[in-house]
Tab-separated table of C-alpha atoms in Angstrom:
chain	number	residue	atom	x	y	z
A	1	UNK	CA	4.403	1.040	3.144
A	2	UNK	CA	7.166	-1.238	4.373
A	3	UNK	CA	10.552	0.322	3.835
A	4	UNK	CA	11.531	-0.260	0.213
A	5	UNK	CA	8.707	-2.708	-0.431
A	6	UNK	CA	7.677	-0.938	-3.576
A	7	UNK	CA	9.411	2.072	-4.925
A	8	UNK	CA	7.598	3.975	-7.605
A	9	UNK	CA	9.370	7.299	-7.205
A	10	UNK	CA	12.883	8.111	-6.011
A	11	UNK	CA	13.877	11.630	-5.387
A	12	UNK	CA	17.669	12.359	-5.646
A	13	UNK	CA	19.037	15.327	-3.667
A	14	UNK	CA	22.664	16.577	-3.337
A	15	UNK	CA	24.173	15.761	-0.025
A	16	UNK	CA	25.765	19.209	0.213
A	17	UNK	CA	22.339	20.888	0.143
A	18	UNK	CA	20.674	19.977	3.480
A	19	UNK	CA	17.845	22.302	2.731
A	20	UNK	CA	16.931	20.275	-0.250
A	21	UNK	CA	17.013	17.129	1.763
A	22	UNK	CA	14.524	18.664	4.206
A	23	UNK	CA	12.232	19.572	1.306
A	24	UNK	CA	12.528	16.166	-0.304
A	25	UNK	CA	11.540	14.126	2.794
A	26	UNK	CA	8.338	16.197	2.905
A	27	UNK	CA	7.288	15.135	-0.544
A	28	UNK	CA	5.252	12.085	-1.605
A	29	UNK	CA	8.366	10.348	-3.128
A	30	UNK	CA	8.614	6.719	-1.933
A	31	UNK	CA	12.289	7.150	-1.179
A	32	UNK	CA	14.775	10.025	-0.907
A	33	UNK	CA	18.258	9.326	-2.150
A	34	UNK	CA	20.983	11.615	-0.813
A	35	UNK	CA	23.780	11.833	-3.418
A	36	UNK	CA	27.353	11.892	-2.184
A	37	UNK	CA	28.766	11.193	-5.621
A	38	UNK	CA	28.274	13.274	-8.766
A	39	UNK	CA	26.086	15.957	-7.190
A	40	UNK	CA	28.741	16.942	-4.613
A	41	UNK	CA	31.781	18.889	-5.815
A	42	UNK	CA	35.126	17.204	-5.179
A	43	UNK	CA	36.093	20.007	-2.803
A	44	UNK	CA	33.061	19.431	-0.637
A	45	UNK	CA	32.918	15.648	-0.328
A	46	UNK	CA	34.589	15.290	3.062
A	47	UNK	CA	32.675	18.143	4.738
A	48	UNK	CA	29.432	16.847	3.368
A	49	UNK	CA	29.542	13.414	5.055
A	50	UNK	CA	28.577	14.621	8.589
A	51	UNK	CA	25.745	16.688	7.149
A	52	UNK	CA	24.382	13.583	5.413
A	53	UNK	CA	24.736	11.553	8.637
A	54	UNK	CA	22.778	14.119	10.525
A	55	UNK	CA	19.949	14.017	7.974
A	56	UNK	CA	19.819	10.181	8.059
A	57	UNK	CA	19.471	10.283	11.827
A	58	UNK	CA	16.915	13.058	11.720
A	59	UNK	CA	14.682	11.192	9.237
A	60	UNK	CA	14.882	7.612	10.470
A	61	UNK	CA	11.201	7.062	10.009
A	62	UNK	CA	11.457	8.006	6.304
A	63	UNK	CA	12.993	5.728	3.582
A	64	UNK	CA	16.302	7.380	2.877
A	65	UNK	CA	19.205	5.905	0.860
A	66	UNK	CA	22.710	7.324	0.189
A	67	UNK	CA	24.389	7.113	-3.193
A	68	UNK	CA	28.109	6.779	-2.376
A	69	UNK	CA	31.242	7.054	-4.476
A	70	UNK	CA	32.588	4.137	-6.416
A	71	UNK	CA	34.685	1.467	-4.693
A	72	UNK	CA	37.889	2.513	-6.436
A	73	UNK	CA	37.777	6.139	-5.278
A	74	UNK	CA	39.450	7.699	-2.270
A	75	UNK	CA	36.032	8.661	-0.911
A	76	UNK	CA	34.588	5.197	-0.652
A	77	UNK	CA	36.191	3.878	2.545
A	78	UNK	CA	35.115	6.733	4.764
């Protein structure tokens, strides 16, 4: 499958749970979406970013997307 050519299944995982990201990339889901928005508590948003970056780099051969915070939030820019 070419990256994002045809997405039948998308598996969302919270960015603050790296163990779940690891499990998700080993499933048959077409794409894994790491959530930095609703699934991550406000108090953990900043510390979660480097964890998500590490996972993206670790799984470069797997289709992985990141759900970010809205443009009008303080967390979008970073």
